[in-house]
PDB file of C-alpha atoms in Angstrom:
ATOM      1  CA  UNK I   1      82.885 109.930 111.435  1.00 89.00           C
ATOM      2  CA  UNK I   2      81.880 110.759 114.395  1.00 90.00           C
ATOM      3  CA  UNK I   3      79.798 108.944 116.913  1.00 91.00           C
ATOM      4  CA  UNK I   4      78.520 111.170 120.168  1.00 89.00           C
ATOM      5  CA  UNK I   5      79.676 109.821 123.709  1.00 90.00           C
ATOM      6  CA  UNK I   6      76.338 108.394 124.570  1.00 92.00           C
ATOM      7  CA  UNK I   7      76.477 106.414 121.031  1.00 93.00           C
ATOM      8  CA  UNK I   8      74.481 106.144 118.041  1.00 93.00           C
ATOM      9  CA  UNK I   9      73.332 106.059 115.152  1.00 93.00           C
ATOM     10  CA  UNK I  10      77.047 108.116 113.087  1.00 94.00           C
ATOM     11  CA  UNK I  11      77.276 110.877 111.806  1.00 93.00           C
ATOM     12  CA  UNK I  12      79.892 111.116 108.499  1.00 94.00           C
ATOM     13  CA  UNK I  13      81.869 114.024 107.806  1.00 94.00           C
ATOM     14  CA  UNK I  14      84.158 113.079 104.678  1.00 96.00           C
ATOM     15  CA  UNK I  15      83.417 110.838 102.116  1.00 96.00           C
ATOM     16  CA  UNK I  16      85.924 113.051  99.991  1.00 96.00           C
ATOM     17  CA  UNK I  17      89.017 115.049  99.703  1.00 97.00           C
ATOM     18  CA  UNK I  18      89.885 116.943  96.479  1.00 96.00           C
ATOM     19  CA  UNK I  19      87.113 114.823  94.472  1.00 96.00           C
ATOM     20  CA  UNK I  20      88.856 111.756  95.675  1.00 96.00           C
ATOM     21  CA  UNK I  21      86.956 109.460  97.199  1.00 96.00           C
ATOM     22  CA  UNK I  22      88.024 107.993 100.487  1.00 97.00           C
ATOM     23  CA  UNK I  23      89.146 104.721  99.886  1.00 96.00           C
ATOM     24  CA  UNK I  24      90.935 102.870 102.820  1.00 97.00           C
ATOM     25  CA  UNK I  25      90.768 105.478 106.140  1.00 97.00           C
ATOM     26  CA  UNK I  26      92.598 103.806 108.449  1.00 96.00           C
ATOM     27  CA  UNK I  27      94.392 105.053 111.298  1.00 96.00           C
ATOM     28  CA  UNK I  28      93.158 108.932 113.255  1.00 97.00           C
ATOM     29  CA  UNK I  29      94.280 110.729 116.216  1.00 97.00           C
ATOM     30  CA  UNK I  30      92.516 114.268 117.469  1.00 97.00           C
ATOM     31  CA  UNK I  31      94.269 117.849 118.519  1.00 97.00           C
ATOM     32  CA  UNK I  32      92.773 117.798 122.008  1.00 95.00           C
ATOM     33  CA  UNK I  33      92.740 121.488 121.814  1.00 96.00           C
ATOM     34  CA  UNK I  34      91.831 122.316 118.337  1.00 96.00           C
ATOM     35  CA  UNK I  35      89.972 119.416 118.039  1.00 96.00           C
ATOM     36  CA  UNK I  36      91.072 118.788 114.336  1.00 97.00           C
ATOM     37  CA  UNK I  37      91.433 115.610 113.357  1.00 97.00           C
ATOM     38  CA  UNK I  38      94.077 113.716 111.333  1.00 98.00           C
ATOM     39  CA  UNK I  39      93.789 110.866 109.803  1.00 98.00           C
ATOM     40  CA  UNK I  40      95.387 108.573 106.557  1.00 98.00           C
ATOM     41  CA  UNK I  41      94.235 106.994 103.558  1.00 98.00           C
ATOM     42  CA  UNK I  42      95.569 103.972 102.399  1.00 98.00           C
ATOM     43  CA  UNK I  43      95.456 104.094  99.189  1.00 97.00           C
ATOM     44  CA  UNK I  44      93.528 105.508  96.165  1.00 97.00           C
ATOM     45  CA  UNK I  45      93.371 102.047  94.345  1.00 96.00           C
ATOM     46  CA  UNK I  46      92.781  99.644  96.727  1.00 97.00           C
ATOM     47  CA  UNK I  47      89.904  99.604  99.849  1.00 95.00           C
ATOM     48  CA  UNK I  48      90.256  97.900 103.148  1.00 92.00           C
ATOM     49  CA  UNK I  49      89.649  94.035 101.756  1.00 93.00           C
ATOM     50  CA  UNK I  50      92.611  94.726  99.380  1.00 95.00           C
ATOM     51  CA  UNK I  51      95.145  95.904 102.386  1.00 92.00           C
ATOM     52  CA  UNK I  52      97.779  92.418 101.324  1.00 91.00           C
ATOM     53  CA  UNK I  53      97.837  94.693  97.215  1.00 95.00           C
ATOM     54  CA  UNK I  54      99.224  98.085  98.712  1.00 96.00           C
ATOM     55  CA  UNK I  55     101.966  96.000  99.977  1.00 93.00           C
ATOM     56  CA  UNK I  56     102.490  93.586  97.397  1.00 93.00           C
ATOM     57  CA  UNK I  57     102.549  96.137  94.539  1.00 95.00           C
ATOM     58  CA  UNK I  58     103.859  98.774  97.174  1.00 95.00           C
ATOM     59  CA  UNK I  59     101.423 101.213  96.361  1.00 96.00           C
ATOM     60  CA  UNK I  60     102.374 105.133  97.123  1.00 97.00           C
ATOM     61  CA  UNK I  61      98.428 106.847  96.789  1.00 98.00           C
ATOM     62  CA  UNK I  62      98.242 106.884 100.307  1.00 98.00           C
ATOM     63  CA  UNK I  63      97.278 110.254 101.914  1.00 98.00           C
ATOM     64  CA  UNK I  64      97.388 112.444 105.618  1.00 98.00           C
ATOM     65  CA  UNK I  65      94.700 114.228 105.574  1.00 98.00           C
ATOM     66  CA  UNK I  66      93.265 116.968 107.852  1.00 98.00           C
ATOM     67  CA  UNK I  67      89.620 117.431 109.106  1.00 98.00           C
ATOM     68  CA  UNK I  68      88.155 120.452 111.181  1.00 97.00           C
ATOM     69  CA  UNK I  69      85.198 120.795 113.031  1.00 95.00           C
ATOM     70  CA  UNK I  70      85.352 124.607 112.458  1.00 95.00           C
ATOM     71  CA  UNK I  71      84.684 124.131 108.982  1.00 96.00           C
ATOM     72  CA  UNK I  72      83.873 120.914 107.879  1.00 95.00           C
ATOM     73  CA  UNK I  73      86.560 120.733 105.856  1.00 96.00           C
ATOM     74  CA  UNK I  74      89.097 117.866 104.880  1.00 98.00           C
ATOM     75  CA  UNK I  75      92.479 118.479 103.127  1.00 98.00           C
ATOM     76  CA  UNK I  76      95.496 116.569 101.894  1.00 98.00           C
ATOM     77  CA  UNK I  77      98.451 117.456 104.139  1.00 98.00           C
ATOM     78  CA  UNK I  78     101.033 114.777 102.070  1.00 98.00           C
ATOM     79  CA  UNK I  79     100.145 112.719  98.562  1.00 98.00           C
ATOM     80  CA  UNK I  80     101.681 110.368  97.077  1.00 98.00           C
ATOM     81  CA  UNK I  81     102.634 108.501 100.489  1.00 98.00           C
ATOM     82  CA  UNK I  82     103.335 104.412 100.606  1.00 98.00           C
ATOM     83  CA  UNK I  83     100.658 102.911 102.827  1.00 98.00           C
ATOM     84  CA  UNK I  84     100.137 105.498 105.766  1.00 98.00           C
ATOM     85  CA  UNK I  85      98.436 103.679 108.290  1.00 98.00           C
ATOM     86  CA  UNK I  86      98.293 104.410 112.052  1.00 97.00           C
ATOM     87  CA  UNK I  87      99.423 107.788 113.082  1.00 98.00           C
ATOM     88  CA  UNK I  88      99.065 109.938 116.613  1.00 98.00           C
ATOM     89  CA  UNK I  89      99.917 113.618 117.392  1.00 98.00           C
ATOM     90  CA  UNK I  90     103.235 114.027 119.781  1.00 97.00           C
ATOM     91  CA  UNK I  91     102.598 115.807 123.327  1.00 94.00           C
ATOM     92  CA  UNK I  92     103.374 119.169 122.246  1.00 95.00           C
ATOM     93  CA  UNK I  93     101.370 119.033 119.254  1.00 96.00           C
ATOM     94  CA  UNK I  94     104.060 120.106 117.103  1.00 97.00           C
ATOM     95  CA  UNK I  95     103.653 116.857 114.696  1.00 98.00           C
ATOM     96  CA  UNK I  96     102.830 113.636 113.824  1.00 98.00           C
ATOM     97  CA  UNK I  97     103.588 110.372 113.156  1.00 98.00           C
ATOM     98  CA  UNK I  98     102.534 107.566 110.801  1.00 98.00           C
ATOM     99  CA  UNK I  99     103.051 104.132 110.471  1.00 98.00           C
ATOM    100  CA  UNK I 100     104.876 103.234 106.567  1.00 98.00           C
ATOM    101  CA  UNK I 101     103.412  99.531 106.706  1.00 97.00           C
ATOM    102  CA  UNK I 102     105.028  98.506 103.457  1.00 95.00           C
ATOM    103  CA  UNK I 103     108.501 100.418 103.957  1.00 97.00           C
ATOM    104  CA  UNK I 104     108.269  99.169 107.794  1.00 97.00           C
ATOM    105  CA  UNK I 105     108.870 103.125 108.683  1.00 98.00           C
ATOM    106  CA  UNK I 106     107.751 105.847 110.958  1.00 98.00           C
ATOM    107  CA  UNK I 107     107.128 109.075 109.419  1.00 98.00           C
ATOM    108  CA  UNK I 108     106.968 112.561 110.776  1.00 98.00           C
ATOM    109  CA  UNK I 109     104.961 115.218 109.729  1.00 98.00           C
ATOM    110  CA  UNK I 110     105.920 118.842 110.775  1.00 98.00           C
ATOM    111  CA  UNK I 111     102.524 120.812 111.262  1.00 97.00           C
ATOM    112  CA  UNK I 112     104.076 123.134 114.203  1.00 96.00           C
ATOM    113  CA  UNK I 113     107.502 125.438 113.448  1.00 96.00           C
ATOM    114  CA  UNK I 114     110.391 125.371 110.928  1.00 97.00           C
ATOM    115  CA  UNK I 115     109.398 122.552 109.321  1.00 97.00           C
ATOM    116  CA  UNK I 116     105.849 122.881 109.062  1.00 98.00           C
ATOM    117  CA  UNK I 117     104.723 121.263 106.347  1.00 98.00           C
ATOM    118  CA  UNK I 118     107.171 118.027 105.505  1.00 98.00           C
ATOM    119  CA  UNK I 119     107.638 115.399 106.160  1.00 98.00           C
ATOM    120  CA  UNK I 120     110.993 113.056 107.190  1.00 98.00           C
ATOM    121  CA  UNK I 121     111.865 109.663 107.921  1.00 98.00           C
ATOM    122  CA  UNK I 122     111.206 108.812 112.225  1.00 98.00           C
ATOM    123  CA  UNK I 123     112.464 105.379 112.278  1.00 98.00           C
ATOM    124  CA  UNK I 124     113.261 102.036 110.489  1.00 98.00           C
ATOM    125  CA  UNK I 125     111.687  98.579 111.587  1.00 98.00           C
ATOM    126  CA  UNK I 126     111.682  95.802 112.044  1.00 96.00           C
ATOM    127  CA  UNK I 127     108.673  94.796 111.796  1.00 95.00           C
ATOM    128  CA  UNK I 128     105.449  95.759 109.631  1.00 96.00           C
ATOM    129  CA  UNK I 129     103.957  98.094 111.619  1.00 97.00           C
ATOM    130  CA  UNK I 130      99.657  99.432 112.086  1.00 96.00           C
ATOM    131  CA  UNK I 131      98.760 101.524 114.953  1.00 97.00           C
ATOM    132  CA  UNK I 132     101.056 103.915 116.308  1.00 98.00           C
ATOM    133  CA  UNK I 133     100.079 104.912 120.518  1.00 97.00           C
ATOM    134  CA  UNK I 134     101.630 107.819 122.708  1.00 95.00           C
ATOM    135  CA  UNK I 135     103.450 105.779 124.952  1.00 93.00           C
ATOM    136  CA  UNK I 136     103.456 108.615 128.645  1.00 85.00           C
ATOM    137  CA  UNK I 137     106.876 109.604 128.409  1.00 90.00           C
ATOM    138  CA  UNK I 138     107.161 111.419 125.429  1.00 93.00           C
ATOM    139  CA  UNK I 139     107.307 108.398 122.887  1.00 96.00           C
ATOM    140  CA  UNK I 140     105.454 105.672 121.138  1.00 97.00           C
ATOM    141  CA  UNK I 141     103.520 102.131 121.180  1.00 97.00           C
ATOM    142  CA  UNK I 142     103.347 100.754 117.811  1.00 98.00           C
ATOM    143  CA  UNK I 143     101.823  97.370 117.114  1.00 97.00           C
ATOM    144  CA  UNK I 144     103.789  95.010 114.745  1.00 96.00           C
ATOM    145  CA  UNK I 145     101.619  92.915 112.202  1.00 91.00           C
ATOM    146  CA  UNK I 146     104.371  90.927 111.949  1.00 90.00           C
ATOM    147  CA  UNK I 147     108.715  91.261 111.186  1.00 93.00           C
ATOM    148  CA  UNK I 148     109.661  91.501 107.970  1.00 92.00           C
ATOM    149  CA  UNK I 149     111.831  88.369 108.058  1.00 85.00           C
ATOM    150  CA  UNK I 150     108.976  85.592 109.660  1.00 85.00           C
ATOM    151  CA  UNK I 151     109.438  81.940 109.059  1.00 82.00           C
ATOM    152  CA  UNK I 152     106.015  80.127 109.680  1.00 80.00           C
ATOM    153  CA  UNK I 153     108.366  77.315 111.776  1.00 81.00           C
ATOM    154  CA  UNK I 154     111.601  77.285 114.296  1.00 84.00           C
ATOM    155  CA  UNK I 155     110.754  79.817 118.233  1.00 88.00           C
ATOM    156  CA  UNK I 156     106.876  79.820 118.482  1.00 90.00           C
ATOM    157  CA  UNK I 157     108.306  83.697 118.983  1.00 91.00           C
ATOM    158  CA  UNK I 158     107.589  87.441 117.552  1.00 92.00           C
ATOM    159  CA  UNK I 159     107.172  91.139 117.734  1.00 93.00           C
ATOM    160  CA  UNK I 160     103.962  92.189 119.327  1.00 94.00           C
ATOM    161  CA  UNK I 161     105.278  95.786 119.698  1.00 96.00           C
ATOM    162  CA  UNK I 162     107.592  98.098 120.361  1.00 97.00           C
ATOM    163  CA  UNK I 163     108.113 101.101 122.279  1.00 97.00           C
ATOM    164  CA  UNK I 164     109.933 104.311 120.339  1.00 98.00           C
ATOM    165  CA  UNK I 165     110.957 107.492 122.238  1.00 97.00           C
ATOM    166  CA  UNK I 166     110.838 110.899 121.658  1.00 96.00           C
ATOM    167  CA  UNK I 167     113.837 110.841 118.736  1.00 97.00           C
ATOM    168  CA  UNK I 168     112.386 107.187 117.253  1.00 97.00           C
ATOM    169  CA  UNK I 169     114.740 105.421 119.821  1.00 98.00           C
ATOM    170  CA  UNK I 170     113.819 101.835 119.883  1.00 97.00           C
ATOM    171  CA  UNK I 171     113.774 101.597 124.221  1.00 96.00           C
ATOM    172  CA  UNK I 172     111.647  98.646 124.539  1.00 95.00           C
ATOM    173  CA  UNK I 173     110.067  94.773 122.629  1.00 95.00           C
ATOM    174  CA  UNK I 174     107.007  92.491 123.675  1.00 93.00           C
ATOM    175  CA  UNK I 175     107.220  89.486 122.190  1.00 93.00           C
ATOM    176  CA  UNK I 176     104.708  86.972 121.694  1.00 91.00           C
ATOM    177  CA  UNK I 177     103.493  83.935 119.303  1.00 91.00           C
ATOM    178  CA  UNK I 178     103.825  83.769 115.970  1.00 90.00           C
ATOM    179  CA  UNK I 179      99.677  83.287 115.673  1.00 87.00           C
ATOM    180  CA  UNK I 180      99.252  87.083 117.533  1.00 89.00           C
ATOM    181  CA  UNK I 181      99.544  89.656 115.083  1.00 90.00           C
ATOM    182  CA  UNK I 182      98.655  93.325 116.905  1.00 92.00           C
ATOM    183  CA  UNK I 183      96.751  95.964 115.067  1.00 94.00           C
ATOM    184  CA  UNK I 184      96.284  98.272 118.445  1.00 94.00           C
ATOM    185  CA  UNK I 185      98.502  98.798 121.385  1.00 95.00           C
ATOM    186  CA  UNK I 186      97.298 101.180 124.667  1.00 95.00           C
ATOM    187  CA  UNK I 187      98.603 102.041 127.472  1.00 94.00           C
ATOM    188  CA  UNK I 188      96.898 102.794 130.218  1.00 91.00           C
ATOM    189  CA  UNK I 189      97.300 103.647 133.725  1.00 87.00           C
ATOM    190  CA  UNK I 190      99.588 101.300 135.453  1.00 85.00           C
ATOM    191  CA  UNK I 191     101.600 100.919 132.513  1.00 86.00           C
ATOM    192  CA  UNK I 192      98.763  98.409 131.864  1.00 91.00           C
ATOM    193  CA  UNK I 193      99.039  97.536 127.431  1.00 94.00           C
ATOM    194  CA  UNK I 194      96.031  96.633 126.399  1.00 95.00           C
ATOM    195  CA  UNK I 195      96.355  95.051 123.172  1.00 93.00           C
ATOM    196  CA  UNK I 196      93.818  94.810 120.194  1.00 92.00           C
ATOM    197  CA  UNK I 197      93.900  91.950 116.890  1.00 91.00           C
ATOM    198  CA  UNK I 198      91.328  92.989 114.063  1.00 87.00           C
ATOM    199  CA  UNK I 199      92.183  88.823 113.604  1.00 85.00           C
ATOM    200  CA  UNK I 200      91.142  88.487 117.603  1.00 83.00           C
ATOM    201  CA  UNK I 201      87.917  87.845 119.537  1.00 87.00           C
ATOM    202  CA  UNK I 202      89.399  89.272 122.902  1.00 88.00           C
ATOM    203  CA  UNK I 203      91.360  91.917 124.068  1.00 91.00           C
ATOM    204  CA  UNK I 204      94.631  90.496 125.652  1.00 90.00           C
ATOM    205  CA  UNK I 205      96.454  93.418 128.908  1.00 92.00           C
ATOM    206  CA  UNK I 206      99.437  93.377 129.847  1.00 88.00           C
ATOM    207  CA  UNK I 207     101.162  93.894 132.912  1.00 86.00           C
ATOM    208  CA  UNK I 208     104.418  94.946 132.882  1.00 79.00           C
ATOM    209  CA  UNK I 209     106.496  94.593 135.779  1.00 70.00           C
TER     210      UNK I 209
END
């Protein structure tokens, strides 16, 4: 859907791609030069309210898609992806970074260059990633819903987010209470981080030293 800058009723742009209904649309990013919209459909079998089943069953029917506002058409870039979630276009606009939630990985899909149209592993993660957003240095912030081997008891601290550099290396960690499970971490002016979650009724602001 698209909403005008001044707000108002949303316009539905796409409801299906290649004859397959969109059941679990999730991450989205826009090429600021071409206006092309890249987005994920996390599963062909489950909807958002059944998101735990996507991880539990190892569902690999997710899709990476692109919508072209000039033609009004959407196409499948990559099918049969395991729980594709958040995504972000790289600073040089050559590739996308996509979180694969169940496998705890980041994937890279090339949209330009000699590898265009191919997908590869970008980083293994210590937790389940949600949204991916660019930092201010060519890398990315990745929100983690929880750690892989997280226990409900013990020290009340777990990973909330990771900063990944342009080569896929973890260069910064953010920790917090286990009751906080972020779905979004966005960096703004001055290095401040805005952290949100579908499970919380507020947005946290983190000032880094």
